[in-house]
PDB file of N, CA, C and O in Angstrom:
ATOM      1  N   MET A   1     -38.190   5.116  27.990  1.00 56.00           N
ATOM      2  CA  MET A   1     -37.942   3.684  28.044  1.00 56.00           C
ATOM      3  C   MET A   1     -38.331   3.177  29.425  1.00 56.00           C
ATOM      4  O   MET A   1     -38.060   3.813  30.418  1.00 56.00           O
ATOM      5  N   ILE A   2     -38.938   2.001  29.458  1.00 59.00           N
ATOM      6  CA  ILE A   2     -39.380   1.394  30.700  1.00 59.00           C
ATOM      7  C   ILE A   2     -38.381   0.313  31.095  1.00 59.00           C
ATOM      8  O   ILE A   2     -38.002  -0.515  30.280  1.00 59.00           O
ATOM      9  N   ASN A   3     -37.966   0.320  32.358  1.00 61.00           N
ATOM     10  CA  ASN A   3     -37.050  -0.696  32.850  1.00 61.00           C
ATOM     11  C   ASN A   3     -37.854  -1.870  33.371  1.00 61.00           C
ATOM     12  O   ASN A   3     -38.520  -1.778  34.388  1.00 61.00           O
ATOM     13  N   LEU A   4     -37.810  -2.997  32.660  1.00 61.00           N
ATOM     14  CA  LEU A   4     -38.539  -4.187  33.064  1.00 61.00           C
ATOM     15  C   LEU A   4     -37.620  -5.224  33.696  1.00 61.00           C
ATOM     16  O   LEU A   4     -38.017  -6.360  33.917  1.00 61.00           O
ATOM     17  N   GLY A   5     -36.394  -4.839  33.987  1.00 64.00           N
ATOM     18  CA  GLY A   5     -35.460  -5.773  34.590  1.00 64.00           C
ATOM     19  C   GLY A   5     -34.764  -6.671  33.582  1.00 64.00           C
ATOM     20  O   GLY A   5     -34.147  -7.648  33.947  1.00 64.00           O
ATOM     21  N   TYR A   6     -34.865  -6.358  32.320  1.00 61.00           N
ATOM     22  CA  TYR A   6     -34.237  -7.142  31.266  1.00 61.00           C
ATOM     23  C   TYR A   6     -33.276  -6.258  30.492  1.00 61.00           C
ATOM     24  O   TYR A   6     -33.528  -5.088  30.305  1.00 61.00           O
ATOM     25  N   VAL A   7     -32.194  -6.849  30.040  1.00 62.00           N
ATOM     26  CA  VAL A   7     -31.257  -6.142  29.197  1.00 62.00           C
ATOM     27  C   VAL A   7     -31.462  -6.653  27.776  1.00 62.00           C
ATOM     28  O   VAL A   7     -31.334  -7.838  27.511  1.00 62.00           O
ATOM     29  N   ILE A   8     -31.821  -5.761  26.888  1.00 57.00           N
ATOM     30  CA  ILE A   8     -32.060  -6.127  25.498  1.00 57.00           C
ATOM     31  C   ILE A   8     -31.096  -5.311  24.640  1.00 57.00           C
ATOM     32  O   ILE A   8     -31.079  -4.091  24.710  1.00 57.00           O
ATOM     33  N   GLN A   9     -30.279  -5.997  23.855  1.00 60.00           N
ATOM     34  CA  GLN A   9     -29.355  -5.317  22.973  1.00 60.00           C
ATOM     35  C   GLN A   9     -29.840  -5.488  21.542  1.00 60.00           C
ATOM     36  O   GLN A   9     -30.110  -6.598  21.106  1.00 60.00           O
ATOM     37  N   ALA A  10     -29.966  -4.397  20.848  1.00 55.00           N
ATOM     38  CA  ALA A  10     -30.411  -4.448  19.461  1.00 55.00           C
ATOM     39  C   ALA A  10     -29.866  -3.252  18.721  1.00 55.00           C
ATOM     40  O   ALA A  10     -29.644  -2.200  19.294  1.00 55.00           O
ATOM     41  N   SER A  11     -29.678  -3.436  17.431  1.00 63.00           N
ATOM     42  CA  SER A  11     -29.179  -2.337  16.620  1.00 63.00           C
ATOM     43  C   SER A  11     -30.315  -1.620  15.903  1.00 63.00           C
ATOM     44  O   SER A  11     -30.153  -0.489  15.484  1.00 63.00           O
ATOM     45  N   LYS A  12     -31.478  -2.266  15.763  1.00 69.00           N
ATOM     46  CA  LYS A  12     -32.632  -1.682  15.096  1.00 69.00           C
ATOM     47  C   LYS A  12     -33.868  -1.880  15.967  1.00 69.00           C
ATOM     48  O   LYS A  12     -33.908  -2.775  16.798  1.00 69.00           O
ATOM     49  N   ILE A  13     -34.866  -1.049  15.747  1.00 68.00           N
ATOM     50  CA  ILE A  13     -36.124  -1.182  16.478  1.00 68.00           C
ATOM     51  C   ILE A  13     -36.768  -2.537  16.201  1.00 68.00           C
ATOM     52  O   ILE A  13     -37.332  -3.152  17.096  1.00 68.00           O
ATOM     53  N   SER A  14     -36.671  -3.031  14.980  1.00 72.00           N
ATOM     54  CA  SER A  14     -37.300  -4.311  14.640  1.00 72.00           C
ATOM     55  C   SER A  14     -36.689  -5.465  15.428  1.00 72.00           C
ATOM     56  O   SER A  14     -37.326  -6.501  15.613  1.00 72.00           O
ATOM     57  N   ASP A  15     -35.465  -5.298  15.935  1.00 71.00           N
ATOM     58  CA  ASP A  15     -34.851  -6.335  16.760  1.00 71.00           C
ATOM     59  C   ASP A  15     -35.509  -6.422  18.138  1.00 71.00           C
ATOM     60  O   ASP A  15     -35.437  -7.440  18.802  1.00 71.00           O
ATOM     61  N   PHE A  16     -36.142  -5.336  18.577  1.00 73.00           N
ATOM     62  CA  PHE A  16     -36.799  -5.319  19.879  1.00 73.00           C
ATOM     63  C   PHE A  16     -38.157  -6.014  19.868  1.00 73.00           C
ATOM     64  O   PHE A  16     -38.613  -6.484  20.893  1.00 73.00           O
ATOM     65  N   GLU A  17     -38.819  -6.042  18.727  1.00 78.00           N
ATOM     66  CA  GLU A  17     -40.206  -6.498  18.662  1.00 78.00           C
ATOM     67  C   GLU A  17     -40.449  -7.885  19.252  1.00 78.00           C
ATOM     68  O   GLU A  17     -41.348  -8.030  20.078  1.00 78.00           O
ATOM     69  N   PRO A  18     -39.716  -8.936  18.899  1.00 77.00           N
ATOM     70  CA  PRO A  18     -40.010 -10.252  19.473  1.00 77.00           C
ATOM     71  C   PRO A  18     -39.856 -10.288  20.991  1.00 77.00           C
ATOM     72  O   PRO A  18     -40.675 -10.881  21.689  1.00 77.00           O
ATOM     73  N   ALA A  19     -38.839  -9.637  21.510  1.00 75.00           N
ATOM     74  CA  ALA A  19     -38.617  -9.637  22.958  1.00 75.00           C
ATOM     75  C   ALA A  19     -39.720  -8.868  23.671  1.00 75.00           C
ATOM     76  O   ALA A  19     -40.200  -9.292  24.723  1.00 75.00           O
ATOM     77  N   LEU A  20     -40.138  -7.752  23.104  1.00 77.00           N
ATOM     78  CA  LEU A  20     -41.195  -6.966  23.731  1.00 77.00           C
ATOM     79  C   LEU A  20     -42.536  -7.685  23.678  1.00 77.00           C
ATOM     80  O   LEU A  20     -43.309  -7.637  24.633  1.00 77.00           O
ATOM     81  N   ARG A  21     -42.820  -8.359  22.580  1.00 79.00           N
ATOM     82  CA  ARG A  21     -44.080  -9.119  22.492  1.00 79.00           C
ATOM     83  C   ARG A  21     -44.140 -10.190  23.574  1.00 79.00           C
ATOM     84  O   ARG A  21     -45.162 -10.403  24.204  1.00 79.00           O
ATOM     85  N   GLU A  22     -43.026 -10.871  23.789  1.00 76.00           N
ATOM     86  CA  GLU A  22     -42.974 -11.925  24.799  1.00 76.00           C
ATOM     87  C   GLU A  22     -43.195 -11.355  26.201  1.00 76.00           C
ATOM     88  O   GLU A  22     -43.893 -11.931  27.017  1.00 76.00           O
ATOM     89  N   LEU A  23     -42.617 -10.186  26.470  1.00 77.00           N
ATOM     90  CA  LEU A  23     -42.754  -9.569  27.786  1.00 77.00           C
ATOM     91  C   LEU A  23     -44.136  -8.990  28.024  1.00 77.00           C
ATOM     92  O   LEU A  23     -44.640  -9.005  29.142  1.00 77.00           O
ATOM     93  N   LEU A  24     -44.751  -8.459  26.974  1.00 81.00           N
ATOM     94  CA  LEU A  24     -45.994  -7.727  27.140  1.00 81.00           C
ATOM     95  C   LEU A  24     -47.257  -8.531  26.848  1.00 81.00           C
ATOM     96  O   LEU A  24     -48.346  -8.056  27.128  1.00 81.00           O
ATOM     97  N   GLU A  25     -47.126  -9.746  26.311  1.00 79.00           N
ATOM     98  CA  GLU A  25     -48.331 -10.511  26.015  1.00 79.00           C
ATOM     99  C   GLU A  25     -48.962 -10.993  27.324  1.00 79.00           C
ATOM    100  O   GLU A  25     -48.262 -11.287  28.296  1.00 79.00           O
ATOM    101  N   PRO A  26     -50.275 -11.049  27.370  1.00 79.00           N
ATOM    102  CA  PRO A  26     -50.951 -11.448  28.608  1.00 79.00           C
ATOM    103  C   PRO A  26     -50.631 -12.895  28.975  1.00 79.00           C
ATOM    104  O   PRO A  26     -50.477 -13.755  28.110  1.00 79.00           O
ATOM    105  N   LYS A  27     -50.502 -13.132  30.252  1.00 78.00           N
ATOM    106  CA  LYS A  27     -50.198 -14.475  30.745  1.00 78.00           C
ATOM    107  C   LYS A  27     -51.463 -15.329  30.740  1.00 78.00           C
ATOM    108  O   LYS A  27     -52.546 -14.845  31.004  1.00 78.00           O
ATOM    109  N   LYS A  28     -51.308 -16.595  30.446  1.00 81.00           N
ATOM    110  CA  LYS A  28     -52.436 -17.519  30.432  1.00 81.00           C
ATOM    111  C   LYS A  28     -52.842 -17.809  31.873  1.00 81.00           C
ATOM    112  O   LYS A  28     -52.004 -18.117  32.717  1.00 81.00           O
ATOM    113  N   ILE A  29     -54.132 -17.741  32.140  1.00 86.00           N
ATOM    114  CA  ILE A  29     -54.640 -18.055  33.462  1.00 86.00           C
ATOM    115  C   ILE A  29     -54.829 -19.564  33.547  1.00 86.00           C
ATOM    116  O   ILE A  29     -55.445 -20.176  32.679  1.00 86.00           O
ATOM    117  N   ILE A  30     -54.298 -20.151  34.596  1.00 86.00           N
ATOM    118  CA  ILE A  30     -54.368 -21.592  34.768  1.00 86.00           C
ATOM    119  C   ILE A  30     -55.519 -21.922  35.705  1.00 86.00           C
ATOM    120  O   ILE A  30     -55.575 -21.430  36.830  1.00 86.00           O
ATOM    121  N   ALA A  31     -56.436 -22.733  35.229  1.00 88.00           N
ATOM    122  CA  ALA A  31     -57.543 -23.186  36.069  1.00 88.00           C
ATOM    123  C   ALA A  31     -57.009 -24.221  37.062  1.00 88.00           C
ATOM    124  O   ALA A  31     -56.028 -24.911  36.788  1.00 88.00           O
ATOM    125  N   ARG A  32     -57.637 -24.331  38.203  1.00 88.00           N
ATOM    126  CA  ARG A  32     -57.152 -25.227  39.255  1.00 88.00           C
ATOM    127  C   ARG A  32     -57.175 -26.682  38.841  1.00 88.00           C
ATOM    128  O   ARG A  32     -56.372 -27.484  39.327  1.00 88.00           O
ATOM    129  N   ASN A  33     -58.086 -27.083  37.942  1.00 91.00           N
ATOM    130  CA  ASN A  33     -58.193 -28.488  37.556  1.00 91.00           C
ATOM    131  C   ASN A  33     -57.376 -28.852  36.327  1.00 91.00           C
ATOM    132  O   ASN A  33     -57.408 -30.004  35.893  1.00 91.00           O
ATOM    133  N   GLU A  34     -56.642 -27.902  35.763  1.00 92.00           N
ATOM    134  CA  GLU A  34     -55.770 -28.205  34.622  1.00 92.00           C
ATOM    135  C   GLU A  34     -54.482 -28.838  35.122  1.00 92.00           C
ATOM    136  O   GLU A  34     -54.128 -28.710  36.291  1.00 92.00           O
ATOM    137  N   SER A  35     -53.763 -29.493  34.219  1.00 92.00           N
ATOM    138  CA  SER A  35     -52.477 -30.050  34.616  1.00 92.00           C
ATOM    139  C   SER A  35     -51.491 -28.916  34.866  1.00 92.00           C
ATOM    140  O   SER A  35     -51.571 -27.850  34.263  1.00 92.00           O
ATOM    141  N   CYS A  36     -50.566 -29.148  35.775  1.00 90.00           N
ATOM    142  CA  CYS A  36     -49.628 -28.110  36.210  1.00 90.00           C
ATOM    143  C   CYS A  36     -48.616 -27.797  35.098  1.00 90.00           C
ATOM    144  O   CYS A  36     -48.114 -28.716  34.444  1.00 90.00           O
ATOM    145  N   PRO A  37     -48.276 -26.529  34.893  1.00 88.00           N
ATOM    146  CA  PRO A  37     -47.311 -26.169  33.845  1.00 88.00           C
ATOM    147  C   PRO A  37     -45.880 -26.603  34.165  1.00 88.00           C
ATOM    148  O   PRO A  37     -45.029 -26.586  33.293  1.00 88.00           O
ATOM    149  N   CYS A  38     -45.605 -27.039  35.389  1.00 90.00           N
ATOM    150  CA  CYS A  38     -44.254 -27.507  35.721  1.00 90.00           C
ATOM    151  C   CYS A  38     -44.020 -28.933  35.231  1.00 90.00           C
ATOM    152  O   CYS A  38     -42.941 -29.487  35.424  1.00 90.00           O
ATOM    153  N   GLU A  39     -45.051 -29.509  34.594  1.00 88.00           N
ATOM    154  CA  GLU A  39     -44.983 -30.837  33.983  1.00 88.00           C
ATOM    155  C   GLU A  39     -44.726 -31.952  34.986  1.00 88.00           C
ATOM    156  O   GLU A  39     -44.069 -32.937  34.681  1.00 88.00           O
ATOM    157  N   SER A  40     -45.262 -31.813  36.192  1.00 91.00           N
ATOM    158  CA  SER A  40     -45.116 -32.864  37.196  1.00 91.00           C
ATOM    159  C   SER A  40     -46.116 -33.993  36.979  1.00 91.00           C
ATOM    160  O   SER A  40     -45.969 -35.070  37.544  1.00 91.00           O
ATOM    161  N   GLY A  41     -47.165 -33.704  36.190  1.00 91.00           N
ATOM    162  CA  GLY A  41     -48.201 -34.688  35.955  1.00 91.00           C
ATOM    163  C   GLY A  41     -49.369 -34.557  36.923  1.00 91.00           C
ATOM    164  O   GLY A  41     -50.369 -35.241  36.792  1.00 91.00           O
ATOM    165  N   LYS A  42     -49.230 -33.669  37.902  1.00 93.00           N
ATOM    166  CA  LYS A  42     -50.297 -33.448  38.871  1.00 93.00           C
ATOM    167  C   LYS A  42     -51.206 -32.331  38.402  1.00 93.00           C
ATOM    168  O   LYS A  42     -50.834 -31.545  37.534  1.00 93.00           O
ATOM    169  N   LYS A  43     -52.386 -32.245  38.993  1.00 93.00           N
ATOM    170  CA  LYS A  43     -53.247 -31.104  38.719  1.00 93.00           C
ATOM    171  C   LYS A  43     -52.652 -29.880  39.400  1.00 93.00           C
ATOM    172  O   LYS A  43     -51.981 -29.983  40.427  1.00 93.00           O
ATOM    173  N   TYR A  44     -52.921 -28.714  38.842  1.00 91.00           N
ATOM    174  CA  TYR A  44     -52.384 -27.464  39.364  1.00 91.00           C
ATOM    175  C   TYR A  44     -52.743 -27.259  40.830  1.00 91.00           C
ATOM    176  O   TYR A  44     -51.925 -26.831  41.632  1.00 91.00           O
ATOM    177  N   LYS A  45     -53.969 -27.639  41.212  1.00 91.00           N
ATOM    178  CA  LYS A  45     -54.418 -27.405  42.587  1.00 91.00           C
ATOM    179  C   LYS A  45     -53.684 -28.290  43.594  1.00 91.00           C
ATOM    180  O   LYS A  45     -53.659 -27.985  44.766  1.00 91.00           O
ATOM    181  N   HIS A  46     -53.080 -29.383  43.130  1.00 92.00           N
ATOM    182  CA  HIS A  46     -52.335 -30.266  44.021  1.00 92.00           C
ATOM    183  C   HIS A  46     -50.817 -30.078  43.907  1.00 92.00           C
ATOM    184  O   HIS A  46     -50.069 -30.781  44.564  1.00 92.00           O
ATOM    185  N   CYS A  47     -50.395 -29.130  43.096  1.00 91.00           N
ATOM    186  CA  CYS A  47     -48.951 -28.932  42.871  1.00 91.00           C
ATOM    187  C   CYS A  47     -48.590 -27.481  43.173  1.00 91.00           C
ATOM    188  O   CYS A  47     -48.628 -27.065  44.328  1.00 91.00           O
ATOM    189  N   CYS A  48     -48.308 -26.693  42.155  1.00 89.00           N
ATOM    190  CA  CYS A  48     -47.837 -25.311  42.322  1.00 89.00           C
ATOM    191  C   CYS A  48     -48.957 -24.352  42.735  1.00 89.00           C
ATOM    192  O   CYS A  48     -48.668 -23.285  43.266  1.00 89.00           O
ATOM    193  N   GLY A  49     -50.208 -24.714  42.521  1.00 85.00           N
ATOM    194  CA  GLY A  49     -51.316 -23.842  42.866  1.00 85.00           C
ATOM    195  C   GLY A  49     -51.914 -24.155  44.224  1.00 85.00           C
ATOM    196  O   GLY A  49     -52.986 -23.664  44.561  1.00 85.00           O
ATOM    197  N   ARG A  50     -51.218 -24.963  44.989  1.00 82.00           N
ATOM    198  CA  ARG A  50     -51.733 -25.375  46.298  1.00 82.00           C
ATOM    199  C   ARG A  50     -51.787 -24.182  47.250  1.00 82.00           C
ATOM    200  O   ARG A  50     -50.859 -23.372  47.314  1.00 82.00           O
ATOM    201  N   ILE A  51     -52.884 -24.083  47.953  1.00 78.00           N
ATOM    202  CA  ILE A  51     -53.044 -23.032  48.957  1.00 78.00           C
ATOM    203  C   ILE A  51     -52.421 -23.539  50.253  1.00 78.00           C
ATOM    204  O   ILE A  51     -52.819 -24.566  50.785  1.00 78.00           O
ATOM    205  N   ALA A  52     -51.433 -22.811  50.743  1.00 65.00           N
ATOM    206  CA  ALA A  52     -50.677 -23.256  51.916  1.00 65.00           C
ATOM    207  C   ALA A  52     -51.450 -23.176  53.194  1.00 65.00           C
ATOM    208  O   ALA A  52     -52.344 -22.587  53.495  1.00 65.00           O
TER     209      ALA A  52
END
């Protein structure tokens, strides 16, 4: 078993599947000119993706 920092309680293996899919699915790459996922209304490059 791999410790991913999450506690998952289940009585059957099938109960683990949705949680594991969410943890293991690849993350969407955000382009700099797309709107920011924090829903501020700004472009990503001017919000959370800003280079300090």
